[in-house]
Coordinates of C-alpha atoms in Angstrom, one line a residue:
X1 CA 124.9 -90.0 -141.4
X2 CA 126.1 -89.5 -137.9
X3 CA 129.1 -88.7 -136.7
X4 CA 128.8 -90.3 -133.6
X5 CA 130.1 -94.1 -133.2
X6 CA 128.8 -95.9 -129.9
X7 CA 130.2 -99.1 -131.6
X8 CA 133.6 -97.7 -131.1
X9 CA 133.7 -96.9 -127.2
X10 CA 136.1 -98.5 -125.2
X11 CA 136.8 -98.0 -121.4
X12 CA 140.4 -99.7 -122.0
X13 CA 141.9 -97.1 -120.3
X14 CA 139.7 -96.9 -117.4
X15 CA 139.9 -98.3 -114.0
X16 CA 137.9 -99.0 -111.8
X17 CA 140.3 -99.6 -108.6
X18 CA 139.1 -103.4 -108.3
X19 CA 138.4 -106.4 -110.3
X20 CA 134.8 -106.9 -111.7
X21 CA 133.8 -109.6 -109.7
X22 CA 134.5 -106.9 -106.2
X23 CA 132.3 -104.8 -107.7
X24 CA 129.9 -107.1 -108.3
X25 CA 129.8 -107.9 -104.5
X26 CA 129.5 -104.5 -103.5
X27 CA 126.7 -103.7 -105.1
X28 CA 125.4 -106.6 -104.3
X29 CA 125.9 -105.9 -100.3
X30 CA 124.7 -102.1 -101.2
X31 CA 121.5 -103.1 -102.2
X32 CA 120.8 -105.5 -99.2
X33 CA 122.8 -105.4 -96.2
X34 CA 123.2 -101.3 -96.2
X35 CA 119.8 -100.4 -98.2
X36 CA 117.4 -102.5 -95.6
X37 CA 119.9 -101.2 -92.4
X38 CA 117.4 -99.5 -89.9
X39 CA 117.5 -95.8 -90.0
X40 CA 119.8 -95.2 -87.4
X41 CA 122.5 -98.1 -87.7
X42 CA 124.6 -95.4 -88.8
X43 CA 127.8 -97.4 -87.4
X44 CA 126.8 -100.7 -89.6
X45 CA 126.7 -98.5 -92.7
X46 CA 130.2 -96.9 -91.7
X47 CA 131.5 -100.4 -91.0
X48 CA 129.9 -102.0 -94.6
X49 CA 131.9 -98.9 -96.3
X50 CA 135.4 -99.2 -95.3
X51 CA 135.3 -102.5 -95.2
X52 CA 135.1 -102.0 -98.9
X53 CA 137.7 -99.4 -99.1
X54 CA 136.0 -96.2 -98.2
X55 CA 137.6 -94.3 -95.6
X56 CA 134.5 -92.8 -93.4
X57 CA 136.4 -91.3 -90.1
X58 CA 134.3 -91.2 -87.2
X59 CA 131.1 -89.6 -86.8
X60 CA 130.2 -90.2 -90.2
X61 CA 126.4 -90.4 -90.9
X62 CA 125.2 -92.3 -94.1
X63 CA 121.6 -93.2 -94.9
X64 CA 120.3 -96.3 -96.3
X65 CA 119.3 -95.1 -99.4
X66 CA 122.8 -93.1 -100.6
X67 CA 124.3 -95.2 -103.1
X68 CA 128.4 -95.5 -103.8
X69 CA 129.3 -96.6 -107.1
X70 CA 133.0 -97.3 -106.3
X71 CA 133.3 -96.5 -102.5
X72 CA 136.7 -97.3 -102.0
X73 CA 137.2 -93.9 -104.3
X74 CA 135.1 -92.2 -101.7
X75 CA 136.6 -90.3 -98.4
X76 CA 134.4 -88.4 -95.7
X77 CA 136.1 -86.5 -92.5
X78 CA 134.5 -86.5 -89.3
X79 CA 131.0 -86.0 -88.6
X80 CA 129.4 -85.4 -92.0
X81 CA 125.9 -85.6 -92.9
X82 CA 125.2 -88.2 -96.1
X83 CA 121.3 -87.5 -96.6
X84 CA 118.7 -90.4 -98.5
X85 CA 119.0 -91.2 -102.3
X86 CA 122.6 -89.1 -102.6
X87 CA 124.3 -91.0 -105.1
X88 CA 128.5 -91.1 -105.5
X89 CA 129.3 -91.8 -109.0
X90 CA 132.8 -92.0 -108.0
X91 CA 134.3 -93.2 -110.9
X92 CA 137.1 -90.6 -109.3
X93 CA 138.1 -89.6 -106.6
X94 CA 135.2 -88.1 -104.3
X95 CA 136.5 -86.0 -101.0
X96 CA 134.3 -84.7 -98.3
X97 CA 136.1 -82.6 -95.3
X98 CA 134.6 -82.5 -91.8
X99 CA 131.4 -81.4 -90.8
X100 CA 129.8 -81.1 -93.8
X101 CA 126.1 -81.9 -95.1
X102 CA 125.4 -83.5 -98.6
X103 CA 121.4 -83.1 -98.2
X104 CA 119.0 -85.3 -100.1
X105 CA 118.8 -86.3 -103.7
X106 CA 122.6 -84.4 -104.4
X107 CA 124.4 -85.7 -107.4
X108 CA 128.3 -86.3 -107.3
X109 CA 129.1 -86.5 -110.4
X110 CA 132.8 -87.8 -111.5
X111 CA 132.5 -88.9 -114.9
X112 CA 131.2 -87.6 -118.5
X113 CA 131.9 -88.1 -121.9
X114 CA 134.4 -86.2 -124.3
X115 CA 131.6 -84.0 -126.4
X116 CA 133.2 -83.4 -129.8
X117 CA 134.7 -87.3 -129.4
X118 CA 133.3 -89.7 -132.1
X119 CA 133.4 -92.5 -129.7
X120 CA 132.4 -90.7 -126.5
X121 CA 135.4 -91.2 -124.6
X122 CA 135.0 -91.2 -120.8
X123 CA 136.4 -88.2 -118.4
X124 CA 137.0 -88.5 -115.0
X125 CA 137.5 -85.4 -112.4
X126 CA 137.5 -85.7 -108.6
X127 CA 135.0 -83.3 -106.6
X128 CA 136.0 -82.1 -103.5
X129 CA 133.8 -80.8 -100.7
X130 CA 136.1 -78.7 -97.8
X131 CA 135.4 -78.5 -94.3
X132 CA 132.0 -77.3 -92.9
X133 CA 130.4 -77.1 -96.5
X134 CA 126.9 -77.6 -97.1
X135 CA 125.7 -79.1 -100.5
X136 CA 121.4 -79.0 -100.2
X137 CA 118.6 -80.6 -101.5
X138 CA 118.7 -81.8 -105.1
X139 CA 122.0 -80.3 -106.0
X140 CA 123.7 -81.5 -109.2
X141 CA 127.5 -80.9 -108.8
X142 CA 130.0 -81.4 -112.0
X143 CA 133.3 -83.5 -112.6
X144 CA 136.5 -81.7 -111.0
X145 CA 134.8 -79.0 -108.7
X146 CA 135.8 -77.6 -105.6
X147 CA 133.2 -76.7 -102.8
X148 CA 135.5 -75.0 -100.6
X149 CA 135.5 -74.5 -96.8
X150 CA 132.0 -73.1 -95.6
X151 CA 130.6 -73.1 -99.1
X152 CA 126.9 -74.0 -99.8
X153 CA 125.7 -75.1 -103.0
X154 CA 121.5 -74.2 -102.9
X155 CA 119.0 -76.0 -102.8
X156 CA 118.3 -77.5 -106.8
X157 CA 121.6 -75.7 -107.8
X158 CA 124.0 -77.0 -111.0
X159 CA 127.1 -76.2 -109.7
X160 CA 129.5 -76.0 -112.9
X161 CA 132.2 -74.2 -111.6
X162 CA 133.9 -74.0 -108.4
X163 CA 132.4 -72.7 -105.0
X164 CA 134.9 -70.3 -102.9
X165 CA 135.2 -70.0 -99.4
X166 CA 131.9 -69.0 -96.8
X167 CA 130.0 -68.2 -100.5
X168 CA 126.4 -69.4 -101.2
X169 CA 125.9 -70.3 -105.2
X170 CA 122.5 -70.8 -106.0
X171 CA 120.9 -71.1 -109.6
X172 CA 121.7 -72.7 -112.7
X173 CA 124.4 -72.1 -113.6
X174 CA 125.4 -72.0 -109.6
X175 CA 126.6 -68.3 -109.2
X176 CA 126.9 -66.1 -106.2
X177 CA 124.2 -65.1 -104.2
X178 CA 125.8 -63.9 -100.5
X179 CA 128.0 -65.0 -98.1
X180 CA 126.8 -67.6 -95.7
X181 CA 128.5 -65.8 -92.3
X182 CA 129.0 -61.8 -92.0
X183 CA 132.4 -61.4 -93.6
X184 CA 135.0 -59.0 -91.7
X185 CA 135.0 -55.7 -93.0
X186 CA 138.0 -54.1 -93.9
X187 CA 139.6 -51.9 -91.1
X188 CA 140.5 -48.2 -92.4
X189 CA 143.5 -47.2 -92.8
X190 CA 145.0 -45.3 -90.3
X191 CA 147.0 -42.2 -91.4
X192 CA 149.5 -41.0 -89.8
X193 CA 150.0 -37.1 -89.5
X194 CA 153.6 -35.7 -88.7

């Protein structure tokens, strides 16, 4: 007999930030007005977005084929690259600085299930992506990581546990590999003879 009970799951103390039927028309609108948008009506895809809650500053470059679950649970700083078929499952809070690149096929993943929970009760964790980062091709990044200023996630990477500052994780597990710019060296210390 199993001890799991799908009958049982509720999402009664989940929300969504908007009624049903808004989310309904989102989608809706995703998967017509912003998926057929020519490639480079970057502005109607910025506009479609905040008009349904996103906050996209200026700059901001989208592709068609990205899809937002919840946008309006979605923030991106100035002049960030969104590449084709990235996917927001913002079911939190998703927060991308300026300047950054989140390159095809990337996973933001906000939401999972409780794993020793009969009824395999929802989680939600925001992910937040700092200033200048770089999350590559195919990357697969978990509920409530930091990707701090500078940090790359490589290319096919799991990332399970937060990136620091100028480090590149690759792997999977993500873990260190080098630092993406020439880190200062520490000076000597200078002795003073009397």
């Amino acid at each position: 007999m199993t001890q799991i009970r799908l009958d049982q799951y509720s999402q009664a103390e989940y929300s969504r930030g908007k009624p049903g039927w808004y989310c309904l028309i989102w989608w809706f609108v995703q998967g017509t007005l912003f998926r057929f948008s020519l490639h480079n009506m970057y502005g109607w895809r910025r506009f479609l977005l905040n008009l349904f809650g996103a906050k996209l500053a200026p700059g901001v470059r989208v592709r068609a084929s990205a899809k937002f679950t919840y946008p309006w649970k979605v923030t991106i700083g100035e002049h960030s690259w969104i590449g084709d078929d990235v996917e927001f499952y913002s079911l939190d809070e998703i927060m991308i600085g300026s300047q950054c690149v989140i390159s095809q096929n990337t996973y933001l993943c906000t939401g999972s299930h409780q794993l020793s929970d009969p009824t395999f009760g929802l989680i939600t964790k925001p992910i937040v992506i700092k200033d200048g980062a770089w999350v590559a091709s195919d990357v697969f990044v978990y509920p409530g990581i930091t990707i701090h200023e500078l940090g790359v996630a490589g290319a096919r990477s799991t990332v399970v546990k937060d990136i620091p500052r100028n480090e590149v994780h690759i792997g999977f597990p993500a873990a260190f590999f080098k630092y993406r710019f020439p880190e200062e060296e520490p000076k000597p210390a200078v002795h003073i003879v009397k």
